[in-house]
mmCIF file of N, CA and C in Angstrom:
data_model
loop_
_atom_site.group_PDB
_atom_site.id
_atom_site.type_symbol
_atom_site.label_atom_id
_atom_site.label_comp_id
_atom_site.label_asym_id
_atom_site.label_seq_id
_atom_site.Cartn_x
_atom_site.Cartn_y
_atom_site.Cartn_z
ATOM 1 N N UNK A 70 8.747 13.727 26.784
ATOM 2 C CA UNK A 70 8.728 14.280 25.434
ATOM 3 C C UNK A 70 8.897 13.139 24.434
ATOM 4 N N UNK A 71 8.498 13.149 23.344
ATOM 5 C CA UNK A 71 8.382 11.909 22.057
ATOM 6 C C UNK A 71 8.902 12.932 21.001
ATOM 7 N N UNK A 72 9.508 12.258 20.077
ATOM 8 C CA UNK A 72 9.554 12.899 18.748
ATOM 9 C C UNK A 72 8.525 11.995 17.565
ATOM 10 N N UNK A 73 8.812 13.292 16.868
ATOM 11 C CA UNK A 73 7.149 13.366 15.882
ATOM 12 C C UNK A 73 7.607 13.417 14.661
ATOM 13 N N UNK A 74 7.656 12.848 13.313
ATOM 14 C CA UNK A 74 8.199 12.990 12.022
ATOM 15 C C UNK A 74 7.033 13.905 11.130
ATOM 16 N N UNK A 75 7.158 14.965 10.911
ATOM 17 C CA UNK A 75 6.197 15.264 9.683
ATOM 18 C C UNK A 75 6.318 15.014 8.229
ATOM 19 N N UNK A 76 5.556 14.131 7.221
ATOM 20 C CA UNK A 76 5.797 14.274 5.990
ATOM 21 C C UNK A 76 5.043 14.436 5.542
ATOM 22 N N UNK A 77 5.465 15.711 4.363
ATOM 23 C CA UNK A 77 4.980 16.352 3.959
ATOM 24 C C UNK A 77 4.331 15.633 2.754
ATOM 25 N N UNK A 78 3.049 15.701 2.104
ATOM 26 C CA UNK A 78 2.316 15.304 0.679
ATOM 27 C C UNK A 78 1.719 16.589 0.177
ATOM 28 N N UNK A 79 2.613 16.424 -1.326
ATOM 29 C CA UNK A 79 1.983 17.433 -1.969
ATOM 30 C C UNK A 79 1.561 17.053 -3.566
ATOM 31 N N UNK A 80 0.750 17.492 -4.495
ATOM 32 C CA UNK A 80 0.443 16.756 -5.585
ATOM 33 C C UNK A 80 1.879 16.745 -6.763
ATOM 34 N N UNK A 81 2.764 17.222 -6.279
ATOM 35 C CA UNK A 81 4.001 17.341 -7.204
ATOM 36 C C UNK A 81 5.572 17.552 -5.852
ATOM 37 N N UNK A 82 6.393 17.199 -6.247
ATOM 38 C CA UNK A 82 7.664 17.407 -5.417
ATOM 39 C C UNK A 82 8.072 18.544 -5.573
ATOM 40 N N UNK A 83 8.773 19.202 -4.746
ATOM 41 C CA UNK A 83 9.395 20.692 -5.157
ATOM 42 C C UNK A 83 10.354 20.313 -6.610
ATOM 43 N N UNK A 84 10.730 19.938 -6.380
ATOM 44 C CA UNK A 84 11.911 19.711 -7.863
ATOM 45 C C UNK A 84 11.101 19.287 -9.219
ATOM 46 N N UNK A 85 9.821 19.125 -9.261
ATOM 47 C CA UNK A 85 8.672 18.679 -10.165
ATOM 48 C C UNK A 85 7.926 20.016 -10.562
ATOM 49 N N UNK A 86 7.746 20.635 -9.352
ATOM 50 C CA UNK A 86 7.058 22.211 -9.472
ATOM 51 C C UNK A 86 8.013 23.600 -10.456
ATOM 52 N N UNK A 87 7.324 23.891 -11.188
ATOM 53 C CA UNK A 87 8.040 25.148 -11.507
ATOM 54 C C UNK A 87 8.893 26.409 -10.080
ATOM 55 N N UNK A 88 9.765 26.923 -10.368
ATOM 56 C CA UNK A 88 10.805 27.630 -9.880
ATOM 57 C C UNK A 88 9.705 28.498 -9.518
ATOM 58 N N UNK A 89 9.304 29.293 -8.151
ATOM 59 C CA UNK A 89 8.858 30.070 -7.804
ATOM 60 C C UNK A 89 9.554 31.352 -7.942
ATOM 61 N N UNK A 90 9.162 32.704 -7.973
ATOM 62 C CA UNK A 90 9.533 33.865 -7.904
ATOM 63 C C UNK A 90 10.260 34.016 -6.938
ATOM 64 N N UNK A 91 11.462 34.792 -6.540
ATOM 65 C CA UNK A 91 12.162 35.059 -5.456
ATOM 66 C C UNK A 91 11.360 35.539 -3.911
ATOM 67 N N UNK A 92 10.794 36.731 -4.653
ATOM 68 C CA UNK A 92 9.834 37.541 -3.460
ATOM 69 C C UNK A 92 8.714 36.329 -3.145
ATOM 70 N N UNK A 93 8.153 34.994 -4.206
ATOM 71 C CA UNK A 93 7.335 34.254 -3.363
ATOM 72 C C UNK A 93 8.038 33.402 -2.191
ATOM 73 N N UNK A 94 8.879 33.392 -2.816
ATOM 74 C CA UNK A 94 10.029 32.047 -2.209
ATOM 75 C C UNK A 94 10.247 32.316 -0.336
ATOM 76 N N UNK A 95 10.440 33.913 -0.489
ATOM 77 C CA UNK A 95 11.052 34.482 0.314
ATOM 78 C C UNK A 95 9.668 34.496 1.389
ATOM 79 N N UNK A 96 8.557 34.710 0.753
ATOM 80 C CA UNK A 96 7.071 35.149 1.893
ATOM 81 C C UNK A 96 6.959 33.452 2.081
ATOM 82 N N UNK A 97 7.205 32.238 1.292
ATOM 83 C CA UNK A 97 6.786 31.549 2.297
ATOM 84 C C UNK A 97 7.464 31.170 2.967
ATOM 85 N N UNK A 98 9.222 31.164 2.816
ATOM 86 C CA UNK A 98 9.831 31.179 3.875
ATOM 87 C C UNK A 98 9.529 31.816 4.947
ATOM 88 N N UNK A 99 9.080 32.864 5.167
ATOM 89 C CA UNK A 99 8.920 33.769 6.619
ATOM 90 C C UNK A 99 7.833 32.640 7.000
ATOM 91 N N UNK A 100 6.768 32.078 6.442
ATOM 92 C CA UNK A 100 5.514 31.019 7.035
ATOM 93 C C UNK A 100 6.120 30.580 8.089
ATOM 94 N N UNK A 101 6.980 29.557 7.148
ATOM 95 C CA UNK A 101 7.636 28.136 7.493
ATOM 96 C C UNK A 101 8.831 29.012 8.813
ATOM 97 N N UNK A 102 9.129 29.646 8.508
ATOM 98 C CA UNK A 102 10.090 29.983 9.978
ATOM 99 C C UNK A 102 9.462 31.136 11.110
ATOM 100 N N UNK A 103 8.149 31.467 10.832
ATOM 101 C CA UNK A 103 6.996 31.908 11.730
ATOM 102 C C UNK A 103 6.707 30.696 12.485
ATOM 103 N N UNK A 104 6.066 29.467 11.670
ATOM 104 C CA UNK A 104 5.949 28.532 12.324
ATOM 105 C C UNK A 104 7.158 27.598 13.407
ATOM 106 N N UNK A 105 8.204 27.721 12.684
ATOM 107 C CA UNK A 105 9.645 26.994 13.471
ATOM 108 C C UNK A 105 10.032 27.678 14.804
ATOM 109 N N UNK A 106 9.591 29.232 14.823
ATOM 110 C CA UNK A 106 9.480 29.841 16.079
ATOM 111 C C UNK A 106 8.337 29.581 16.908
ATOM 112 N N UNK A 107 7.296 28.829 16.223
ATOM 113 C CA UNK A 107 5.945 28.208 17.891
ATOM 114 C C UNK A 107 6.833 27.101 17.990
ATOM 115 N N UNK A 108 7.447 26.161 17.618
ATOM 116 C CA UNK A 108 7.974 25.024 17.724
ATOM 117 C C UNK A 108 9.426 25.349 18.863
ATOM 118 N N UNK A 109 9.672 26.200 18.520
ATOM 119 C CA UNK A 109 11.289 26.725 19.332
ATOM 120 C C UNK A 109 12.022 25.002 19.205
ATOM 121 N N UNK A 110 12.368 24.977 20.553
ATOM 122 C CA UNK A 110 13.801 24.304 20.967
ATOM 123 C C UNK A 110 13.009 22.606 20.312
ATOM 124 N N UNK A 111 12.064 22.578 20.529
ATOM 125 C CA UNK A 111 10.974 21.298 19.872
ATOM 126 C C UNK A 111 11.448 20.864 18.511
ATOM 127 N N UNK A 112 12.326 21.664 17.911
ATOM 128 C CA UNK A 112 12.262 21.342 16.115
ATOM 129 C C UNK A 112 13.737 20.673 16.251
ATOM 130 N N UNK A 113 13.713 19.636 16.327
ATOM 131 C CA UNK A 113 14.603 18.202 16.392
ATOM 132 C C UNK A 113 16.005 18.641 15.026
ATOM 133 N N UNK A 114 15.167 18.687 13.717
ATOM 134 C CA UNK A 114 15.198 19.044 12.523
ATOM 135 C C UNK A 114 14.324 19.424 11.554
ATOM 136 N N UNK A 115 14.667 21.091 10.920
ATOM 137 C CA UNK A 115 13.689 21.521 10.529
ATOM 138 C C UNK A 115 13.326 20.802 8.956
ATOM 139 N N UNK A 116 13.978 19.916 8.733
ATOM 140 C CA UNK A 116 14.061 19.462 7.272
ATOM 141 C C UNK A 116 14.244 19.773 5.469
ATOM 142 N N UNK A 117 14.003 19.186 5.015
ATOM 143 C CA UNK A 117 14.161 19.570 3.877
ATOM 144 C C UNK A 117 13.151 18.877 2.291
ATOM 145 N N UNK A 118 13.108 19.592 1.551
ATOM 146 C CA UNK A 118 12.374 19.010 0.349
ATOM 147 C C UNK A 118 12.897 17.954 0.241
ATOM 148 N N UNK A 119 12.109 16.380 -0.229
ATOM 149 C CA UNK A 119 12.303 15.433 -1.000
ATOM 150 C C UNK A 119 11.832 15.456 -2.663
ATOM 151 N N UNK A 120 12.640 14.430 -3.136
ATOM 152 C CA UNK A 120 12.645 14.168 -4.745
ATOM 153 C C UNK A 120 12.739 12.640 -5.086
ATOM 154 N N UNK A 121 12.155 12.245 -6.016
ATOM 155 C CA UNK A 121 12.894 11.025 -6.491
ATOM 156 C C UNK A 121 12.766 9.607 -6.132
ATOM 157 N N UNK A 122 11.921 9.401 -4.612
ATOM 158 C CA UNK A 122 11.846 8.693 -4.146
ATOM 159 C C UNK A 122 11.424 6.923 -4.690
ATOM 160 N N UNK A 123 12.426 5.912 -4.309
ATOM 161 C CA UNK A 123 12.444 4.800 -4.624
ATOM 162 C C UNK A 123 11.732 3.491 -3.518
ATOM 163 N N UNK A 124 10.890 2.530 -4.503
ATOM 164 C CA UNK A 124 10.656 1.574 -3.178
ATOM 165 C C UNK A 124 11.274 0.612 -3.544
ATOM 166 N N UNK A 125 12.044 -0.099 -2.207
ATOM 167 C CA UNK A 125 12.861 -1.085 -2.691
ATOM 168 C C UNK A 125 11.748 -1.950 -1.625
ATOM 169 N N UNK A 126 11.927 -3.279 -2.427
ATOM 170 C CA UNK A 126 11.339 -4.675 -1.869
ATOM 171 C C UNK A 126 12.148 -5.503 -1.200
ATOM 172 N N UNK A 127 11.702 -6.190 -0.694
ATOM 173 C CA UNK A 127 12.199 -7.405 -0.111
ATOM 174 C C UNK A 127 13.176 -8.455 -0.547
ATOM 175 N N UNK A 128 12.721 -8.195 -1.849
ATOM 176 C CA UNK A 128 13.612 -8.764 -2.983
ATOM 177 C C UNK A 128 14.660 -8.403 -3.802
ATOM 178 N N UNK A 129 14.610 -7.122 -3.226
ATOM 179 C CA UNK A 129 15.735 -6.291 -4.127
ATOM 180 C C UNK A 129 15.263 -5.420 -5.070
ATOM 181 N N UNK A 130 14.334 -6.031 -5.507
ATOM 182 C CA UNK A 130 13.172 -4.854 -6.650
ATOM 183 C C UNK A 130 13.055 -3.274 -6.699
ATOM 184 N N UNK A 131 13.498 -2.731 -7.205
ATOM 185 C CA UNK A 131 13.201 -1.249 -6.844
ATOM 186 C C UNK A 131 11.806 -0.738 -7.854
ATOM 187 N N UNK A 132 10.752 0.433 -7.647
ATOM 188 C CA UNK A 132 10.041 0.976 -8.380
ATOM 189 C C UNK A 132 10.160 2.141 -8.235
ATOM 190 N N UNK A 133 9.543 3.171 -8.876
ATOM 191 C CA UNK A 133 9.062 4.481 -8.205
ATOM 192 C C UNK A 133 8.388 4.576 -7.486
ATOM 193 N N UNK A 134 8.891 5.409 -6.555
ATOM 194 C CA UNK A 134 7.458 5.694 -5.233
ATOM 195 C C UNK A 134 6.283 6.080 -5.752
ATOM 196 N N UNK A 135 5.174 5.471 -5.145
ATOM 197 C CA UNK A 135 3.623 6.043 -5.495
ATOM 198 C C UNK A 135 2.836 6.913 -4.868
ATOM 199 N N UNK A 136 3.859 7.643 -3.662
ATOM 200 C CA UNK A 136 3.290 8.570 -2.717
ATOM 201 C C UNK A 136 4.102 10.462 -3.090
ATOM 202 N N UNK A 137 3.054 10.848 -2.807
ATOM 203 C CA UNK A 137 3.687 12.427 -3.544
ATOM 204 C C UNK A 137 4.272 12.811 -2.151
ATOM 205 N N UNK A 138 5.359 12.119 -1.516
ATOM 206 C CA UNK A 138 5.989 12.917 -0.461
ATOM 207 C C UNK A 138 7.204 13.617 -1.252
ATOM 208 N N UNK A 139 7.098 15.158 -0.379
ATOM 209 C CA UNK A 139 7.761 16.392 -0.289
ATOM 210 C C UNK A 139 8.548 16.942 0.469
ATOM 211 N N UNK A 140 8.759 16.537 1.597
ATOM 212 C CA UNK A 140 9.522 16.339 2.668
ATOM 213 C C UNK A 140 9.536 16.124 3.951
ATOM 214 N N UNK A 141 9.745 16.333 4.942
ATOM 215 C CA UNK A 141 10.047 16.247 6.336
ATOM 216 C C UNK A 141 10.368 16.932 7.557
ATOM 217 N N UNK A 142 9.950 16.709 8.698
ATOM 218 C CA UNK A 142 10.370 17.591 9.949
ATOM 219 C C UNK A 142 10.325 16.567 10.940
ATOM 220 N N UNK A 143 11.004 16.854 12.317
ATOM 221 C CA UNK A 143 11.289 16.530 12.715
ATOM 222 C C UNK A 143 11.171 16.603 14.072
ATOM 223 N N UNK A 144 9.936 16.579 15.074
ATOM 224 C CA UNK A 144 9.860 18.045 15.875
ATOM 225 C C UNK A 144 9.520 16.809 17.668
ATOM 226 N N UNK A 145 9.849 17.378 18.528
ATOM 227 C CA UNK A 145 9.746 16.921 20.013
ATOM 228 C C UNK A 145 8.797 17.598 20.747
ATOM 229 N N UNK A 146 7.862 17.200 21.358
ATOM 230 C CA UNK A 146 6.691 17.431 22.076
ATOM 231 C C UNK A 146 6.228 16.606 22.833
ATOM 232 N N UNK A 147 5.353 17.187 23.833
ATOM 233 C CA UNK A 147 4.916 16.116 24.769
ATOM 234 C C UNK A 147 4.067 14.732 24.349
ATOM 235 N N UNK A 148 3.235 15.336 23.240
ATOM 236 C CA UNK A 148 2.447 13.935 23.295
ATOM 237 C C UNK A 148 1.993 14.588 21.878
ATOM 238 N N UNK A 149 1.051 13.504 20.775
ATOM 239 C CA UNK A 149 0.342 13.197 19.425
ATOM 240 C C UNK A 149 -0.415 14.529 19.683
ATOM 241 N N UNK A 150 -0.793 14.859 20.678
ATOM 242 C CA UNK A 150 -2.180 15.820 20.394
ATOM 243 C C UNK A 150 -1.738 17.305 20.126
ATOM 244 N N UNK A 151 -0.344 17.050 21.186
ATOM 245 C CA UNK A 151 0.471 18.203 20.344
ATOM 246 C C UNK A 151 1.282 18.724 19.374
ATOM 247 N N UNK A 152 1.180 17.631 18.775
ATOM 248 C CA UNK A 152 2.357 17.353 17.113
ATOM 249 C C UNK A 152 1.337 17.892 16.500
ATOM 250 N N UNK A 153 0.035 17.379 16.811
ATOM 251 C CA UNK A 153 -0.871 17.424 15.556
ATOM 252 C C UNK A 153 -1.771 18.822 15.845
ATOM 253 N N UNK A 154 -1.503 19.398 16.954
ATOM 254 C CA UNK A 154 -2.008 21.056 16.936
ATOM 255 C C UNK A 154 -0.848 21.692 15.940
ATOM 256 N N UNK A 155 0.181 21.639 15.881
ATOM 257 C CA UNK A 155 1.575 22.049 15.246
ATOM 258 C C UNK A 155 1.288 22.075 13.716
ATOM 259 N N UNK A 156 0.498 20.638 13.598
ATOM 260 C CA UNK A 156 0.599 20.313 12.439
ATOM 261 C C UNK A 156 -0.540 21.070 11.645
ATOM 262 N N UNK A 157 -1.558 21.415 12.754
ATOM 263 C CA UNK A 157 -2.099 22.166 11.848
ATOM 264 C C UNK A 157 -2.275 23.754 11.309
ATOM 265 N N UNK A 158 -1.120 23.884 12.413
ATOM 266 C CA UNK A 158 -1.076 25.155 12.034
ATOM 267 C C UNK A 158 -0.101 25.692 10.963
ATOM 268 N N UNK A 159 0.428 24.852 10.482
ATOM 269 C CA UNK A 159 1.760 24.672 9.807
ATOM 270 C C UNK A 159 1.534 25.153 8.437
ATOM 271 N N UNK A 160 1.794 26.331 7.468
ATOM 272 C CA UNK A 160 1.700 26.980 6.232
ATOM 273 C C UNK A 160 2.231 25.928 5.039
ATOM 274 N N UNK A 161 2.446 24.661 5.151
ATOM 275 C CA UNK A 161 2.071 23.581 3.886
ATOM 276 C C UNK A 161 0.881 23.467 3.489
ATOM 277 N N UNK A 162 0.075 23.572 5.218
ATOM 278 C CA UNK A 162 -1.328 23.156 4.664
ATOM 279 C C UNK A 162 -1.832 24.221 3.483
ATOM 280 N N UNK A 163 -0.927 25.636 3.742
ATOM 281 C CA UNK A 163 -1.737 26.708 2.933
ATOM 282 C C UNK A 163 -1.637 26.347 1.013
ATOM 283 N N UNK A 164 -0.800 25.409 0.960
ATOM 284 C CA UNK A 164 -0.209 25.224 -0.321
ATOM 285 C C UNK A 164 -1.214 25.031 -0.882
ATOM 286 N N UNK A 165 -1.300 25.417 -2.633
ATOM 287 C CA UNK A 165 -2.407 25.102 -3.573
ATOM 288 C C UNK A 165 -2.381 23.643 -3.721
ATOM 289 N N UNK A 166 -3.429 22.846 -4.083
ATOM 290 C CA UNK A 166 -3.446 21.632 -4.532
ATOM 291 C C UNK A 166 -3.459 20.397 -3.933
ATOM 292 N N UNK A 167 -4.383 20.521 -2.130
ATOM 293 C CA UNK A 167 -4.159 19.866 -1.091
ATOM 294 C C UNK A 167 -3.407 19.261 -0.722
ATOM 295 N N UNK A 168 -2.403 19.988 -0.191
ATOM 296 C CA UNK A 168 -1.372 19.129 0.561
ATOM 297 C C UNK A 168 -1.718 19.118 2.099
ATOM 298 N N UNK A 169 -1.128 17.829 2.494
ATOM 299 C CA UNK A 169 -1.629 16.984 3.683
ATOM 300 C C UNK A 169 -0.052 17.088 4.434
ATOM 301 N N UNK A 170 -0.463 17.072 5.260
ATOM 302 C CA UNK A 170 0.720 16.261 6.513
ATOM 303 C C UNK A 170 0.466 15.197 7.287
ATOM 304 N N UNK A 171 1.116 13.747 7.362
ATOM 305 C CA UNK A 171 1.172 12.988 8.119
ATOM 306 C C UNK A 171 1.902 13.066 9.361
ATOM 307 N N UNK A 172 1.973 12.605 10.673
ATOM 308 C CA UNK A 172 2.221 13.010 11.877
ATOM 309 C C UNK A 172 2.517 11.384 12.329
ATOM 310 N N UNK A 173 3.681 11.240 12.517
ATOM 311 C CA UNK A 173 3.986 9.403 13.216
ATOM 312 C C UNK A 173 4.915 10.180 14.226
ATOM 313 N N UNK A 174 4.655 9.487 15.462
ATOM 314 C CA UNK A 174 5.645 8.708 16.797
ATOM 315 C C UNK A 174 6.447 8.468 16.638
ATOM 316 N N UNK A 175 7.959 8.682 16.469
ATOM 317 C CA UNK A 175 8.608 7.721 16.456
ATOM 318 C C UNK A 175 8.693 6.659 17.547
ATOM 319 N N UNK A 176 9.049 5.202 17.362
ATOM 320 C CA UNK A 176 8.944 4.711 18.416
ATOM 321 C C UNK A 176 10.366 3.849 19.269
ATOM 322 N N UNK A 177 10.480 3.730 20.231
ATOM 323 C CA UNK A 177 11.717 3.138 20.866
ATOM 324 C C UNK A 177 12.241 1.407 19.822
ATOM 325 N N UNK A 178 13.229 1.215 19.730
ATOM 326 C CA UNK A 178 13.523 0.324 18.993
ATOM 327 C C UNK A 178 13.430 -1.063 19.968
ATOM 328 N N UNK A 179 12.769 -1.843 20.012
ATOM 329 C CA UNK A 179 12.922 -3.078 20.487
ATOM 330 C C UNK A 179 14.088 -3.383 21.032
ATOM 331 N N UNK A 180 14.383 -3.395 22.520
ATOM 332 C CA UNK A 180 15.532 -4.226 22.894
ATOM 333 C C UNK A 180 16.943 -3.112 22.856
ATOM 334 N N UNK A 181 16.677 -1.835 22.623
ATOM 335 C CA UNK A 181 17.323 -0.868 22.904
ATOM 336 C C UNK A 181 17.598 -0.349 23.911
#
């Protein structure tokens, strides 16, 4: 089994987006935890919205991030081909305004 990071891109951050309606809030929650049940014991961490995000340099430099990431998951599976069946079945994609998911490996740390 490998673990798999999902991050989420969307054209605005949740905390950027207007406040959704309760009853919407609530239907896409059922998505997102429709989906966390194909994943079962696999969902490492189910994650959470990002905001705000900073790039720091090499130098100490900080900017604003230039990537519209939204958040994260966290999920264990056998192999890429199955992160990325997951991934596509996953109700972000349904979001208005193409949002994407990226899918990385994590990988063993050198010398660990």
């Amino acid at each position: 089994m490998s673990k798999f990071v999902f991050i989420y891109h969307a054209p605005m951050t949740p905390a950027e987006a207007a406040p959704p309606a309760p009853e919407d809030m609530a239907a896409v929650m059922e998505q997102w935890n429709a989906w966390a049940g194909k994943v079962g014991s696999g969902l490492i961490d189910f994650g959470s919205p990002l905001a705000n995000g900073v790039r720091v340099s090499s130098g100490g430099a900080t900017a604003a991030s230039q990537r519209e990431v939204a958040g994260y998951s966290i999920i264990e599976v056998e192999n890429l081909e199955a992160a990325v069946e997951l991934a596509k079945q996953h109700p972000h994609l349904n979001m208005p305004g193409g949002c994407e998911i990226e899918v990385h490996e994590a990988q063993q740390i050198p010398g660990m």
